Each structure stands twice: as structure tokens, then as C-alpha cells.
CSV table of C-alpha atoms in Angstrom, one decimal:
chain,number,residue,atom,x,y,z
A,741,UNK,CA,0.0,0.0,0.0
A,742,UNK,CA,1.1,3.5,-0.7
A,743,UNK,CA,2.0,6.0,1.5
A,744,UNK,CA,-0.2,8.7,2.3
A,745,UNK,CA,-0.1,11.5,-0.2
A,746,UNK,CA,2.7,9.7,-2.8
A,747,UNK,CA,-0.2,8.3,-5.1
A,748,UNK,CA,1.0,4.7,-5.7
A,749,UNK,CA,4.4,6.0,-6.7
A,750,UNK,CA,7.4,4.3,-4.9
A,751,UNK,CA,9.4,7.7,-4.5
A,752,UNK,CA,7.2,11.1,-4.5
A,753,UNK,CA,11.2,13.1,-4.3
A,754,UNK,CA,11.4,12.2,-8.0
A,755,UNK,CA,8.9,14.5,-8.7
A,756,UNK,CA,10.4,17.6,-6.8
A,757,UNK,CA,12.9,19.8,-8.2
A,758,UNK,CA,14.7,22.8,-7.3
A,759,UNK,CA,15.7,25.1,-10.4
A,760,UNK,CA,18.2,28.2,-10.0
A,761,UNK,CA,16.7,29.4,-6.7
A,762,UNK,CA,13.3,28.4,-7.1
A,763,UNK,CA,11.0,27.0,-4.4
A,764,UNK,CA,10.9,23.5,-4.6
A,765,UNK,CA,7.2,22.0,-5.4
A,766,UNK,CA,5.9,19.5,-7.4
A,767,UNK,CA,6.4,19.1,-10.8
A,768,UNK,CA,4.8,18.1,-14.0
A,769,UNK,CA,6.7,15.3,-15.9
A,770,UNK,CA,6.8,18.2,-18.6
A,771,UNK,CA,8.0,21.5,-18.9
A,772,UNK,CA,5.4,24.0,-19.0
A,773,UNK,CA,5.1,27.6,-19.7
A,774,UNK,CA,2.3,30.5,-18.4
A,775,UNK,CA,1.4,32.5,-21.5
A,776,UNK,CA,-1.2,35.5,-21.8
A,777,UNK,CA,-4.7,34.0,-23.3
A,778,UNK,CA,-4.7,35.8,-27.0
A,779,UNK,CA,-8.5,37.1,-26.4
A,780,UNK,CA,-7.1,38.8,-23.1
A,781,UNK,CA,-8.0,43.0,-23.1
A,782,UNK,CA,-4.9,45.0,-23.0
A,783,UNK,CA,-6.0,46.8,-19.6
A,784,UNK,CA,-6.4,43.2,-18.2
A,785,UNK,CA,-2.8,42.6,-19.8
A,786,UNK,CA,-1.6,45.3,-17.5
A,787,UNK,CA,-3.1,44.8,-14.8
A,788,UNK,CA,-1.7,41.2,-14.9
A,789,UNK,CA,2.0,43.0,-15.4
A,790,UNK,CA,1.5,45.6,-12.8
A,791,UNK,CA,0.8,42.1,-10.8
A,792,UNK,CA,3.8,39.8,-11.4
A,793,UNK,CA,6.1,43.3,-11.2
A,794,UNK,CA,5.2,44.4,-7.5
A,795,UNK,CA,6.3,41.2,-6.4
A,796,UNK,CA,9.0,40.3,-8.9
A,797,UNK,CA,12.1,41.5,-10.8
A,798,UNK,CA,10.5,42.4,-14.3
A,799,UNK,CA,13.7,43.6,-15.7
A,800,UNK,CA,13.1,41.2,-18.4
A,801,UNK,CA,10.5,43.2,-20.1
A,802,UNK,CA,11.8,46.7,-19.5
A,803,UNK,CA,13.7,49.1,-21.7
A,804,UNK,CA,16.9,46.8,-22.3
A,805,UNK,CA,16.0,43.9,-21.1
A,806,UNK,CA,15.8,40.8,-23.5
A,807,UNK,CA,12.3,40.3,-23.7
A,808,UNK,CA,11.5,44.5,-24.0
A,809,UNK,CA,11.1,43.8,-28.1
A,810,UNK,CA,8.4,43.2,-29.2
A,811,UNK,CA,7.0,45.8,-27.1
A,812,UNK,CA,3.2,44.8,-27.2
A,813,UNK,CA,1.2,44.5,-24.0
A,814,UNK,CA,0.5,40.6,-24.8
A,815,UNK,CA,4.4,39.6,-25.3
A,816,UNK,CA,5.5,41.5,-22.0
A,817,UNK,CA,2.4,40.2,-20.0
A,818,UNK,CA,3.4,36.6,-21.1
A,819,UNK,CA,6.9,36.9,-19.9
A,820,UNK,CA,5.4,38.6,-16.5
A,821,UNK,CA,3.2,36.2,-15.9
A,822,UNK,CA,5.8,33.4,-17.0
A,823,UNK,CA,7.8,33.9,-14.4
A,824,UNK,CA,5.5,34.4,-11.6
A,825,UNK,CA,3.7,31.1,-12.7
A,826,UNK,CA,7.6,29.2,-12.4
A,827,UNK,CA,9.0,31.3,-9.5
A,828,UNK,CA,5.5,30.2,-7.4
A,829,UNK,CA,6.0,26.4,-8.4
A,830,UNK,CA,4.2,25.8,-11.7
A,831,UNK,CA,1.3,25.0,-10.0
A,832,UNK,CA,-1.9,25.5,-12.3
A,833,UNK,CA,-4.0,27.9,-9.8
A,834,UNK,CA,-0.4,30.6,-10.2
A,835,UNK,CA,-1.4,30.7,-14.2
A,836,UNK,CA,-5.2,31.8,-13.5
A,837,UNK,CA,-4.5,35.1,-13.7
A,838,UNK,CA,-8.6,35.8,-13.6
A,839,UNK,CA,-8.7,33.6,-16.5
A,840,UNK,CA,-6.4,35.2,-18.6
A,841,UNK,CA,-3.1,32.6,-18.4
A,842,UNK,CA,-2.7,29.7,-20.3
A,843,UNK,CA,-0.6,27.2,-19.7
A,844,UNK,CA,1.4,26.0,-22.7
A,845,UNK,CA,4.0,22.5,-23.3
A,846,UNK,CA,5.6,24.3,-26.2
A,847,UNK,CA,8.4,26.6,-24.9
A,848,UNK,CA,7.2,30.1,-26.0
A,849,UNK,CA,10.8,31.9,-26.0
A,850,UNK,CA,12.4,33.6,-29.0
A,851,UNK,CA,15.6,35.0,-30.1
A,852,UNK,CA,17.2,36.4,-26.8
A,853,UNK,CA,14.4,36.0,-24.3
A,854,UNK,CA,14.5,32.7,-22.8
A,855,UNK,CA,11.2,31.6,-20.7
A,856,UNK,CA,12.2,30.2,-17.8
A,857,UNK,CA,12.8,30.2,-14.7
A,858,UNK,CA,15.4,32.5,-12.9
């Protein structure tokens, strides 16, 4: 019988991981992404960023920084919301964003901005 809480599987560690700093928490057996939902208004967009930046380093996605081009609302809102959805743990709930995230398997960087978490 399994223990409490490990779902049948033999060692519930394997699925923990700790990435550059990151809290450790479970983990999907896949790589996942929080992206901005397409349909999503552009005041929603920033209230999303005005979010993720009050309680994180959004750097990224300012004048500079490697995700600032393209400089829509959508592309800088996916980044924010990116790495507030992997520096809380990738847990599903920490993509909701009132509806607005997505959660994506296909890695959504390009050229110098790499999605991921820091």
C-alpha cells in the first residue's frame, strides 16, 4: 500500500525539483510555460504586469532587457506572468490570472528572451 499522499508511486522526491533558486514543489513530468490568453484586453494585460512586477524583478521586459522587443502588451504580459507562474511552483491555480493565463508544453521563447525560470 502507498503512503499517504505519494499516489502509488514508490518515490514522491522524484517528482520535486529545485531550479536556479526556485521554491521546490511538485512538478509536472513536462516542462510548461504561463502564457497570456490571446482574447485577453490589454488593460487586463496590464493589470496582470502591474501584478507579477510588484512582487518580482520584471527587468526582463523593460527598456533593455531581453524580452522588451516586441513591445506589445501581450508579449510583455506573457513573460510577466511566465515567471510568476515558475518562481510560485508551476502550480496551475499561479497561471489563472482571472482567466487570462494559459498554460502552454511548447516553450514560448524567442531570439534572446528565454522563458524560464530564474
Amino acid at each position: 500500500m502507498a503512503a499517504a499522499g505519494t499516489c502509488g508511486r514508490e518515490n514522491p522526491s522524484q517528482y520535486y525539483v529545485k531550479v536556479d533558486g526556485c521554491q521546490a514543489s511538485p512538478q509536472l513530468p513536462e516542462k510548461t510555460w504561463c502564457v497570456a490568453n490571446p482574447s485577453t484586453k490589454e488593460a487586463e494585460l496590464q493589470n496582470n504586469i502591474e501584478f507579477v512586477c510588484s512582487k518580482l524583478d520584471c527587468s526582463l521586459i523593460q527598456i533593455g532587457g531581453l524580452c522588451f522587443v516586441p513591445e506589445t502588451k501581450i508579449s510583455h504580459a506573457s513573460v510577466a506572468m511566465n515567471l510568476y507562474y515558475q518562481s510560485m511552483g508551476r502550480n496551475s491555480w499561479n497561471c489563472h490570472f482571472g482567466g487570462s493565463g494559459l498554460i502552454v508544453s511548447t516553450d514560448p521563447s524567442y531570439d534572446g528572451c528565454k522563458y524560464e525560470c530564474f
